[in-house]
Short mmCIF file of C-alpha atoms and ligand atoms in Angstrom, two decimals:
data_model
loop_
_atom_site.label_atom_id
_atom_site.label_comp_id
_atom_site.label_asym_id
_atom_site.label_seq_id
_atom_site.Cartn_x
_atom_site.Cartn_y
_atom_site.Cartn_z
CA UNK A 1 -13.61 -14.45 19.02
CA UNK A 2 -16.11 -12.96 16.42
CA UNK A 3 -13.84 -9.92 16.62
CA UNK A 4 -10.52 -11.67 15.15
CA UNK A 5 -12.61 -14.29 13.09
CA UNK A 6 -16.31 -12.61 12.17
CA UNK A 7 -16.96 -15.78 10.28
CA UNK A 8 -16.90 -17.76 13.67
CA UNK A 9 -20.38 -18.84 14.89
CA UNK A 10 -20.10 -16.50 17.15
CA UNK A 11 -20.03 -14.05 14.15
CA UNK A 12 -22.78 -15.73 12.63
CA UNK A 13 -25.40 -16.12 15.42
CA UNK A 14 -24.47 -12.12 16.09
CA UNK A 15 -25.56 -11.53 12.64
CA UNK A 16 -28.63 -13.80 12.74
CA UNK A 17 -29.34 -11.97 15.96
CA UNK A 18 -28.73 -7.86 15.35
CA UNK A 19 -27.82 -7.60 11.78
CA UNK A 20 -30.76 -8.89 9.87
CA UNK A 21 -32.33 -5.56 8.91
CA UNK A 22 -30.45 -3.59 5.80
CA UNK A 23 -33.72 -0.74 5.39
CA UNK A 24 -32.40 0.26 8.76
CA UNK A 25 -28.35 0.08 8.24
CA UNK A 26 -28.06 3.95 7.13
CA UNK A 27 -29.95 5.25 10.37
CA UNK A 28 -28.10 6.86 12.76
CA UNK A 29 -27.22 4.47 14.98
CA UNK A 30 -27.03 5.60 19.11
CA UNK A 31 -25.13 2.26 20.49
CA UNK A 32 -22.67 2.50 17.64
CA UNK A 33 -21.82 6.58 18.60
CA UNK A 34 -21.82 5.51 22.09
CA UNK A 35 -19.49 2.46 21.76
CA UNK A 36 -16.82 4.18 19.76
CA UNK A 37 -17.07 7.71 21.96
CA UNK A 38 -16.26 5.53 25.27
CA UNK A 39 -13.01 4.22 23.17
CA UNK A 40 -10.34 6.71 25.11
CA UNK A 41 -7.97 6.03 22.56
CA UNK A 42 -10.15 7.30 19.94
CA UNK A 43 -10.18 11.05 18.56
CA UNK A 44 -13.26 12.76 19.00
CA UNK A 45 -12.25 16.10 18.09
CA UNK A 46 -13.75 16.35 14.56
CA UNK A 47 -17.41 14.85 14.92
CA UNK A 48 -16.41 13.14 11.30
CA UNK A 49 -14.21 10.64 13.24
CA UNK A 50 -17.15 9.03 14.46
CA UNK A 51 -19.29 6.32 12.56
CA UNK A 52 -23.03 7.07 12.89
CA UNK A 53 -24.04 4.22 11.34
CA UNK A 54 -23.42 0.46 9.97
CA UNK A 55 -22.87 2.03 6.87
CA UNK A 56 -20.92 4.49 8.36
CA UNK A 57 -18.48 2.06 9.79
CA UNK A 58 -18.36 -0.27 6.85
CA UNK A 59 -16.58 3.06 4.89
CA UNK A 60 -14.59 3.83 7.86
CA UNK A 61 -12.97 0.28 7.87
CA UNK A 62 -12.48 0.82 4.09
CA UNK A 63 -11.09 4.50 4.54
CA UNK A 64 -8.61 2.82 7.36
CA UNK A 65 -7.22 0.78 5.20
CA UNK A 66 -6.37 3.03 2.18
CA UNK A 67 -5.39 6.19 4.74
CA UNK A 68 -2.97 3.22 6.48
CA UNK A 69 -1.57 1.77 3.14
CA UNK A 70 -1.30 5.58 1.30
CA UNK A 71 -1.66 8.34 3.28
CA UNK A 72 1.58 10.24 4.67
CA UNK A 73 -0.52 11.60 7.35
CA UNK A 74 -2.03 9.12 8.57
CA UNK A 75 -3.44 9.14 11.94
CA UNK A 76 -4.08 5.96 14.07
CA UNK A 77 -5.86 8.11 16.69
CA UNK A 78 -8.90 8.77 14.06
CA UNK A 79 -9.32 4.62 13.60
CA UNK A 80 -8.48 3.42 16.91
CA UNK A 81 -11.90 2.50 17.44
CA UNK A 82 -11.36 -0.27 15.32
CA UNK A 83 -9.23 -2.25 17.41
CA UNK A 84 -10.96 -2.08 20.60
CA UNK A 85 -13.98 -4.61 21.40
CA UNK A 86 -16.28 -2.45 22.74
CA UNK A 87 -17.08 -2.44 18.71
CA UNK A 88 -17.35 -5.68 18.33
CA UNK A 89 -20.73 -6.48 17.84
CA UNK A 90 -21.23 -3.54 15.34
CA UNK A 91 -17.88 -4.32 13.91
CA UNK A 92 -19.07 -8.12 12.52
CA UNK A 93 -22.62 -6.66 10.92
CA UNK A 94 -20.29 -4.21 9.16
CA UNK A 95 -17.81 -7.11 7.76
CA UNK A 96 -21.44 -8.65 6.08
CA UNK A 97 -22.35 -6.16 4.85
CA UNK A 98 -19.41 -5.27 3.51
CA UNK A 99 -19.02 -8.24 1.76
CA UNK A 100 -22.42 -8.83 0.72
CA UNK A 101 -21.75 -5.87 -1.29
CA UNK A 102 -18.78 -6.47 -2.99
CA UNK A 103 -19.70 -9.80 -3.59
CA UNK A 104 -23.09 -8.65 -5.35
CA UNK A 105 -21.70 -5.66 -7.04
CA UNK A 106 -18.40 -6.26 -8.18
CA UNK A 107 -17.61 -10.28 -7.22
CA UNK A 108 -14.78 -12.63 -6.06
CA UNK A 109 -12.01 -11.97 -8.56
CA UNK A 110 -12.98 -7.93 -8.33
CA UNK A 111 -10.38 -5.80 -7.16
CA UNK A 112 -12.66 -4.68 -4.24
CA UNK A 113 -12.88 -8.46 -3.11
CA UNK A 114 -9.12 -8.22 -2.96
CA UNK A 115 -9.18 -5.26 -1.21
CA UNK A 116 -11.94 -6.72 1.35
CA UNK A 117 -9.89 -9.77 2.30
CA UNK A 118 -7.01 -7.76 2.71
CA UNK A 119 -8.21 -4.98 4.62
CA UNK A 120 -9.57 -7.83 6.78
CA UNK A 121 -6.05 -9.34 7.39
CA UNK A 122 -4.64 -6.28 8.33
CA UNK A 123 -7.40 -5.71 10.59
CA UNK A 124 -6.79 -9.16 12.85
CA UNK A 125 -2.93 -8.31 12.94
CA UNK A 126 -3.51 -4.73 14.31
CA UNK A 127 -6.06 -6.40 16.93
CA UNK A 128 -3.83 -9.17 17.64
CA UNK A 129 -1.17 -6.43 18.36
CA UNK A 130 -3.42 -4.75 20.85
CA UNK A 131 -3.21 -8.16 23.12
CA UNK A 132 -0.99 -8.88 25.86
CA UNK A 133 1.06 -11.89 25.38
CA UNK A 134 -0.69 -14.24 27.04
CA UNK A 135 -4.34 -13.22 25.58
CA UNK A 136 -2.78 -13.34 22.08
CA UNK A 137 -1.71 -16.56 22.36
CA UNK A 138 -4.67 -17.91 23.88
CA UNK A 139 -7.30 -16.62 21.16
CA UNK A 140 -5.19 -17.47 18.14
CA UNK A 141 -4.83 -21.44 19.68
CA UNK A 142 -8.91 -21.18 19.82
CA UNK A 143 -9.94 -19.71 17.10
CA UNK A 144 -7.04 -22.46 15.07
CA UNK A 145 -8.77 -25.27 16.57
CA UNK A 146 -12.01 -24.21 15.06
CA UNK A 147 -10.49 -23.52 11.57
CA UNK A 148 -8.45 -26.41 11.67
CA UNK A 149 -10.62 -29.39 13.38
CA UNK A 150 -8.31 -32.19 12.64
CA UNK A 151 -5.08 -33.46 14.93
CA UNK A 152 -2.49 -33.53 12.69
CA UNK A 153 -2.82 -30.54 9.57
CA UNK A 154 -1.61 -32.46 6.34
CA UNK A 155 -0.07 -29.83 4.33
CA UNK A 156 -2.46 -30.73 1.52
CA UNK A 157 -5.19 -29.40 3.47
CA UNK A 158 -3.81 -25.67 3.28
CA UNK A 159 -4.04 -26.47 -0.60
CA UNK A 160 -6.48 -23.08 -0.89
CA UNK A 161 -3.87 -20.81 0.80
CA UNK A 162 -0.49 -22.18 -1.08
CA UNK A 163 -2.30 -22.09 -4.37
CA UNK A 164 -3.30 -18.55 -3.64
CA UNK A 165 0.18 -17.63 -2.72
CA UNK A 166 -1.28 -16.41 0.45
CA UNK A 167 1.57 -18.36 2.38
CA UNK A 168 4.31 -20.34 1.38
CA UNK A 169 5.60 -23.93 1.44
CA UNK A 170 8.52 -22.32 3.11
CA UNK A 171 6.53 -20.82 5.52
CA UNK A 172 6.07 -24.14 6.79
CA UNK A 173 7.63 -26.64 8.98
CA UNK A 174 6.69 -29.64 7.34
CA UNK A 175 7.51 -33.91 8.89
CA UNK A 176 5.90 -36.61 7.04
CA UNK A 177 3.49 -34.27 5.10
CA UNK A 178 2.21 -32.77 8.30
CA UNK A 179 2.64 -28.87 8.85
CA UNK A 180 4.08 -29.15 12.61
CA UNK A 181 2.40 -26.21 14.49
CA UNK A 182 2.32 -27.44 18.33
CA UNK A 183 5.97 -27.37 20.13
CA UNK A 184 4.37 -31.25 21.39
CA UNK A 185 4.83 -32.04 17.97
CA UNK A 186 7.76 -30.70 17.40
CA UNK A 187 9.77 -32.18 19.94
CA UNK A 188 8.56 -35.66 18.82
CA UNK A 189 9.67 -35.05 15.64
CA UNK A 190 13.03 -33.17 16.12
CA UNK A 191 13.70 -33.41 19.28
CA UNK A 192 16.14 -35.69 18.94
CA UNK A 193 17.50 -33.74 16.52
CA UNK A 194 17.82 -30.51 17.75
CA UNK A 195 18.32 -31.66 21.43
CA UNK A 196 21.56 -30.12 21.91
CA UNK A 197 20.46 -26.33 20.72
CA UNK A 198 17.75 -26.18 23.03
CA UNK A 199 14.65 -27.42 21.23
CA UNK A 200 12.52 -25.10 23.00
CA UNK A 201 13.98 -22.10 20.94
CA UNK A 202 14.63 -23.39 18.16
CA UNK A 203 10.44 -24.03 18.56
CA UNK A 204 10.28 -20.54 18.91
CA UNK A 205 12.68 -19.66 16.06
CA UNK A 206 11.16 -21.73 13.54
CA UNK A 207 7.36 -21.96 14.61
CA UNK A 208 6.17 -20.13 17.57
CA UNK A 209 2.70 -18.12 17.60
CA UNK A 210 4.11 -16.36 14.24
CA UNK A 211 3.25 -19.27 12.06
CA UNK A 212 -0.02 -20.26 13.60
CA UNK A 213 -1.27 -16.38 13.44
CA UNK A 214 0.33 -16.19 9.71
CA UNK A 215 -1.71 -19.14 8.84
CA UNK A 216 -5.19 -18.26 10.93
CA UNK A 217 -4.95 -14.61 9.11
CA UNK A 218 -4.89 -16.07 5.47
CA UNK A 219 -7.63 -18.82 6.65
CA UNK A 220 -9.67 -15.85 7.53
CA UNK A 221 -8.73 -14.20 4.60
CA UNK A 222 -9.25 -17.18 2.44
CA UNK A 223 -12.38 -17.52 3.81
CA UNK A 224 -13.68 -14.27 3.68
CA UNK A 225 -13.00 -14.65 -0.41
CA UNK A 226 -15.05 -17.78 -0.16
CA UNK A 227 -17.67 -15.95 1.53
CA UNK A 228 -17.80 -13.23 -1.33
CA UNK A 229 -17.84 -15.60 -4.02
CA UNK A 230 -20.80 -17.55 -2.21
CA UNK A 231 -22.50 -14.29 -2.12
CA UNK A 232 -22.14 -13.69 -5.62
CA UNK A 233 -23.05 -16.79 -6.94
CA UNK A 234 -26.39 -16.94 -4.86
CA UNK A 235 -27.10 -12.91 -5.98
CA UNK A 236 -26.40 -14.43 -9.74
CA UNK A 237 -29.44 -16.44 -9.18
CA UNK A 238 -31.83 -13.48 -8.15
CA UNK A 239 -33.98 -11.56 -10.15
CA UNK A 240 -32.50 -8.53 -8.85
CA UNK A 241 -29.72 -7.69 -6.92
CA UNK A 242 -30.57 -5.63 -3.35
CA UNK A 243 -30.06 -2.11 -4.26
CA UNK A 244 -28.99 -1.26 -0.66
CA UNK A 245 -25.83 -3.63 -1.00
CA UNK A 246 -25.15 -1.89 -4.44
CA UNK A 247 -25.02 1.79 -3.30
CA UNK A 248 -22.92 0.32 -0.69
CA UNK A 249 -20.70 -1.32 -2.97
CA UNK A 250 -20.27 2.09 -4.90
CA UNK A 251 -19.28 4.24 -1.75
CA UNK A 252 -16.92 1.27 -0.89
CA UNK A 253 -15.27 1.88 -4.55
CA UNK A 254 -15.13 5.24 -4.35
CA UNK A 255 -13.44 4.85 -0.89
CA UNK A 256 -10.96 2.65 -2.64
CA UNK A 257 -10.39 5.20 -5.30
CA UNK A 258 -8.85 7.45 -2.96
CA UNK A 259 -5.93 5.47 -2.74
CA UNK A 260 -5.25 6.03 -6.29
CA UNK A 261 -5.43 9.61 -6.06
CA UNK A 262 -3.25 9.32 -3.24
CA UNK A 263 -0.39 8.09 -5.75
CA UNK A 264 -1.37 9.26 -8.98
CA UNK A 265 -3.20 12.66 -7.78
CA UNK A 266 -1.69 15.83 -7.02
CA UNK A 267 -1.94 16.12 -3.38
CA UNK A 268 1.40 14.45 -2.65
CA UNK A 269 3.46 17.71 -1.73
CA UNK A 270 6.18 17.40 -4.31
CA UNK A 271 5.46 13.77 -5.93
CA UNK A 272 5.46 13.57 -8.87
CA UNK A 273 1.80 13.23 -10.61
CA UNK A 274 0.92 10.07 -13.07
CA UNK A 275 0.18 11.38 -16.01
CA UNK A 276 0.80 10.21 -19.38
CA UNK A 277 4.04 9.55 -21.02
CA UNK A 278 6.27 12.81 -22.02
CA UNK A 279 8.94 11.09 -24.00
CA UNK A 280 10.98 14.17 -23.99
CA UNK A 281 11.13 13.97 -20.24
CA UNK A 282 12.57 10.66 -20.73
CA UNK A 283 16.65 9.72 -19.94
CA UNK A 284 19.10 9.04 -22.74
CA UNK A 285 19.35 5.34 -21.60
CA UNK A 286 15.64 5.09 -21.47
CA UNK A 287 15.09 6.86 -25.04
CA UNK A 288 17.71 5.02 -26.49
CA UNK A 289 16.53 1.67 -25.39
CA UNK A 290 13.19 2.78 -26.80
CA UNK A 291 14.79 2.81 -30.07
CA UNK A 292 15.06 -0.90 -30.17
CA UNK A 293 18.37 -2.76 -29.31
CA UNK A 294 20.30 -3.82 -32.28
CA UNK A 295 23.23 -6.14 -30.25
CA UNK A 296 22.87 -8.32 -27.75
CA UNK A 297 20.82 -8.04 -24.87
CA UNK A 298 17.82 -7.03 -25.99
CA UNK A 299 15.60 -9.31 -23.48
CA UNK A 300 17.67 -7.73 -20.73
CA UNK A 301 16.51 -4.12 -21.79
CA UNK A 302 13.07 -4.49 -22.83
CA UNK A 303 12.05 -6.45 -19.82
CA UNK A 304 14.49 -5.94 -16.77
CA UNK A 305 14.92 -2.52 -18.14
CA UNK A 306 12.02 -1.05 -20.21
CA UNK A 307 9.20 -2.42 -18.52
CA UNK A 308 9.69 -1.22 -14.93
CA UNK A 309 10.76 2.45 -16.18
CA UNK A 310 7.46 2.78 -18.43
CA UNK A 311 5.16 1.09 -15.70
CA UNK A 312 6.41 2.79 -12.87
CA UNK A 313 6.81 6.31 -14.59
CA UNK A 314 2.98 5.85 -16.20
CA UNK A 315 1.47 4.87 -12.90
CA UNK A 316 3.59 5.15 -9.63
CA UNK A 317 6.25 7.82 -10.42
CA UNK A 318 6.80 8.28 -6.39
CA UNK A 319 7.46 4.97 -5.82
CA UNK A 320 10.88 6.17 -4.14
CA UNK A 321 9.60 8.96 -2.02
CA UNK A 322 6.78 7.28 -1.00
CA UNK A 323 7.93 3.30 1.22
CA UNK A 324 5.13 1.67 -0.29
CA UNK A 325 4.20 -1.51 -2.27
CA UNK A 326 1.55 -1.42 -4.70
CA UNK A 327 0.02 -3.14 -7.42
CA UNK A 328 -0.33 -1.99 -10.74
CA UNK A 329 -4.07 -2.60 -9.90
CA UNK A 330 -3.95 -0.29 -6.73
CA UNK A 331 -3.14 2.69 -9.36
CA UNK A 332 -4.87 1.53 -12.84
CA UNK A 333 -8.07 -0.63 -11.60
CA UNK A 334 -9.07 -2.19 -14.55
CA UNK A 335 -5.43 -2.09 -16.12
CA UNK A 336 -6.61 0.16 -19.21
CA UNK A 337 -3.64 2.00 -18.86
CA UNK A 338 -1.56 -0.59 -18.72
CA UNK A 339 -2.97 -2.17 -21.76
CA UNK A 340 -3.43 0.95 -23.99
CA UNK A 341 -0.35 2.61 -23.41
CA UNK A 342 2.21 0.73 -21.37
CA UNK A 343 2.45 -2.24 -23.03
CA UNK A 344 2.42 -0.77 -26.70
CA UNK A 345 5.53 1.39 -25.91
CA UNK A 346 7.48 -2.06 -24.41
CA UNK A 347 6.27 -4.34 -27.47
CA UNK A 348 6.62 -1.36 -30.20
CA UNK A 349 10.53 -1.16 -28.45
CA UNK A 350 10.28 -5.07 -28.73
CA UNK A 351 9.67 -5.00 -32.38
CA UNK A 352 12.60 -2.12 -33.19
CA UNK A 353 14.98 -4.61 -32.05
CA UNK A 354 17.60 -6.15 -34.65
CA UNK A 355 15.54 -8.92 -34.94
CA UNK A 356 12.60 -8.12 -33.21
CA UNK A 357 12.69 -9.54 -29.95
CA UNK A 358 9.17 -11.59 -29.87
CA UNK A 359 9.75 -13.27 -33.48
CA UNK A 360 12.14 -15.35 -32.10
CA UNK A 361 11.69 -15.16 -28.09
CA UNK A 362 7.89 -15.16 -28.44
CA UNK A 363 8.04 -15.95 -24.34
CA UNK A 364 9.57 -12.76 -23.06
CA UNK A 365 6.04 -11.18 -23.16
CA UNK A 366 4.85 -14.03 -20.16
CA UNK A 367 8.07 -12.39 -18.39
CA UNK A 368 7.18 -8.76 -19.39
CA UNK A 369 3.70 -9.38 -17.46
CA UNK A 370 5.75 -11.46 -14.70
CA UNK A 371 7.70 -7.97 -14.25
CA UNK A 372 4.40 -6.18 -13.85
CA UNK A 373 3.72 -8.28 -10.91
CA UNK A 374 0.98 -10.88 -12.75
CA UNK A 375 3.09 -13.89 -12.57
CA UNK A 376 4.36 -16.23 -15.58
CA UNK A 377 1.15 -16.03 -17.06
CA UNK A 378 -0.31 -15.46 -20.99
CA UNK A 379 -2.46 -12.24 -19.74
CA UNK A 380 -2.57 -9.71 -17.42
CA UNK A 381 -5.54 -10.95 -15.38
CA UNK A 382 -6.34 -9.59 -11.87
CA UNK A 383 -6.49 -12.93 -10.29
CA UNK A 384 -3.17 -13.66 -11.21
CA UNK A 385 -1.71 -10.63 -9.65
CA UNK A 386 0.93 -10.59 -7.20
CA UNK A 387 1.89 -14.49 -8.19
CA UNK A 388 5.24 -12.14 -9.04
CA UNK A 389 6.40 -8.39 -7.88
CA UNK A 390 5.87 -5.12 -9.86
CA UNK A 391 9.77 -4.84 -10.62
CA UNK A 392 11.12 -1.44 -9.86
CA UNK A 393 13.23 0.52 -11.97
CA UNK A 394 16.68 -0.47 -12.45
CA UNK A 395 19.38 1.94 -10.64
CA UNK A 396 22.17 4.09 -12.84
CA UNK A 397 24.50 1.99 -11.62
CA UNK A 398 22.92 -1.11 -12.68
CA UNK A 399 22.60 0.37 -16.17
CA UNK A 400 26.55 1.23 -16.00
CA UNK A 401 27.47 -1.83 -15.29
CA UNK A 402 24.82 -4.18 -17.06
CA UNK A 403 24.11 -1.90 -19.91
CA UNK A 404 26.70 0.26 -20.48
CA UNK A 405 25.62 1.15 -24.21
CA UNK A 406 22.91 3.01 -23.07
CA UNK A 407 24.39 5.26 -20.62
CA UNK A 408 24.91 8.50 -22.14
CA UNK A 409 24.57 10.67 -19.26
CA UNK A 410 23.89 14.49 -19.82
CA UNK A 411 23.56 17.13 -17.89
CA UNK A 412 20.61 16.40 -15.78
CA UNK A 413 22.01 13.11 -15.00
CA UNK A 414 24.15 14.79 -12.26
CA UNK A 415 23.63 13.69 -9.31
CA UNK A 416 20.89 11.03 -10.41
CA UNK A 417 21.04 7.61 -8.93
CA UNK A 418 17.73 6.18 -11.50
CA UNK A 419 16.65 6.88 -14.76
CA UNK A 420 12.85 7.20 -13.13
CA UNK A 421 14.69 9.82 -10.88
CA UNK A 422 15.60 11.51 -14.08
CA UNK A 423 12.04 11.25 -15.23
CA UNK A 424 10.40 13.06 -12.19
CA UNK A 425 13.11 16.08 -12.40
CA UNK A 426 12.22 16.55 -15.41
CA UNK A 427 8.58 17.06 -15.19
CA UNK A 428 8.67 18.70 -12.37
CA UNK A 429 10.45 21.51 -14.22
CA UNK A 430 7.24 21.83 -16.55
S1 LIG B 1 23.11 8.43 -15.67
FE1 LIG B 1 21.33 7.19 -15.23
S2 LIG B 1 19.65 8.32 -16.10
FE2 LIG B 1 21.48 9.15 -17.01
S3 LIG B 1 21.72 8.02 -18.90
FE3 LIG B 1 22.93 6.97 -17.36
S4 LIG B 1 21.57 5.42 -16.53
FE4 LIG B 1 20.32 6.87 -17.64
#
């Protein structure tokens, strides 16, 4: 159980047990090296592969995660150790630690907490995916009865997760302010209801095990954020903070960093690099609507348009070679860049406009910063990230048919199906 949920008891009594000693948690470790080398899933060909140590395996989990989430190579076969029990004990010292030192170093509303209690989702639904069937269903039901003690779950009570946005009211099947989880309940409620479409699959349509896993992963995930910001608060009361946990907390960021040199570095064969703004490299729609719009739809343009193009082109220019989501955080950690030079282009664009666009629509800067993915909210602030999506450029043919001012194609708009397309052909020719 401590495997899927460290936080368990079980997790804690293994901790109280094996994990109380951090002078020792760099040594080469013989058990660990042992337990992962009789994993026959697991590559041993490059001795690297293998953790030596706790502190060893605390990097590897973070490495996993970014090599997953960024890297076009990635290969399963190095990690698979990771999914399989025989690491289990190990496995749950490592989560501690890990968040003991992100929660001293860097704290709950750091982007390496974030990172933590994601990585740590991800983890329990690539272990869960290692189950058969039947297993999978029975450890989920176990490890929900000790997260959830009560018999009926009022929705209220999953107040931490909705307000996080880690799951959704319509996530949820909801009767009489109870979230219905058990296929008991929900025939009492709907059978009736649903009795002539076989209520048993309509169960397993609208429930099944997908909502009770969805909702024990963001308990443990929730959780695990709790845990960190415990940890923090108790180290703010120290006289000094452990300097073990904080050299672990650097490796762990540096770890992390990886993943933005995955996207903004030049290793990418053929992506395009971020790198600052060439204006000259820029589209004809794009410079134009830099000039300031002096008709109508200047909202439309500065935020739909404007504000993707920069923000993507500044930070994530491969955003369509490359199928992954990101955050503006996963590529600019402590938004700098997205403060200093992103948003100066959008509002000096803003204030071109015929009139300028915030003297009289003040509130189009909340949805500027709901376009970069930080919700309807006065700041950019890391806790309110992902509230909303990082918009992605608009498409040619969006521009054409929304915008049609500001298409003035030339010649290296041939065969271009988005301005940020444009972009990356051109500074690729450089
Ligand atoms: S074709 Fe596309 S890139 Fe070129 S000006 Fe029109 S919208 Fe911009």
């Amino acid at each position: 159980m401590s495997f899927i949920n460290p936080l368990s008891d079980e997790g804690k009594q293994i901790v109280r047990e094996d994990g109380g000693d951090l002078d020792r948690i760099f040594d080469v470790n013989d058990d660990i090296i042992d337990a992962v080398n009789s994993i026959t899933a697991q590559e041993i060909s490059d001795d690297a592969y293998i953790p030596k140590s706790y502190v060893d395996l605390v990097i590897k989990r973070v490495e996993w995660y970014v090599d997953k989430k960024s890297d076009p190579k990635y290969n399963h076969k190095k990690y698979a150790f990771l999914f399989y029990p025989e690491i289990a004990k190990f496995d749950v010292i490592a989560f501690y630690i890990l968040c003991q030192a992100v929660g001293i170093k860097y704290g709950p509303n750091s982007r390496e907490s974030r990172a933590v209690s994601e990585l740590q989702g991800q983890i329990i639904e690539n272990r869960l995916e290692e189950l058969y069937e039947r297993d999978r269903l029975e450890i989920v039901e176990k490890i929900m009865n000790t997260l959830i003690v009560q018999d009926r779950i009022k929705w209220t009570s999953l107040a931490d997760l909705l307000s996080s946005k880690k799951i959704s009211l319509q996530d949820l099947v909801l009767k009489d302010g109870n979230v219905i989880l058990d296929q008991e309940d929900f025939m009492e409620y709907f059978g009736d209801v649903v009795k002539l479409q076989q209520p048993e699959r309509m169960y397993n349509v609208f429930i099944g095990n997908r909502i009770k896993e969805l909702i024990m992963i963001k308990m443990i995930m929730q959780n695990t954020e709790n845990y960190i910001k415990n940890v923090h608060e108790i180290a703010g009361r120290e006289v000094e903070p452990n300097a073990t946990l904080l050299k672990i907390a650097e490796e762990v960021a540096d770890a992390l960093s990886k993943e933005i040199r995955y996207y903004g570095g030049g290793d990418g064969g053929g992506d395009v690099e971020a790198s600052p703004l060439n204006v000259e490299k820029f589209p004809p729609c794009i410079r134009k609507a830099l000039d300031g719009i002096k008709s109508g739809g200047r909202n439309e343009v500065i935020v739909l348009f404007l504000t993707p193009f920069l923000s993507y082109a500044r930070l994530y220019p491969s955003v369509f070679m490359r199928n992954t989501t990101l955050k503006v955080s996963d590529v600019d950690a402590d938004l700098k860049i997205t403060q200093n030079e992103i948003l100066p282009m959008i509002y000096d664009s803003a204030d071109r406009c015929s009139p300028p666009l915030f003297d009289d629509q003040p509130q189009e800067k909340i949805n500027i910063n709901a376009k970069l993915g930080f919700g309807m909210n006065d700041n950019l602030n890391l806790q309110h990230e992902g509230e909303t999506t990082w918009y992605t450029p608009m498409s040619c043919e969006k521009v054409k048919l929304n915008m049609p001012n500001l298409c003035k194609p030339d010649k290296t708009c041939k065969g271009i199906t988005n301005p940020l397309s444009y972009y990356n052909r051109k500074m690729r020719e450089k």
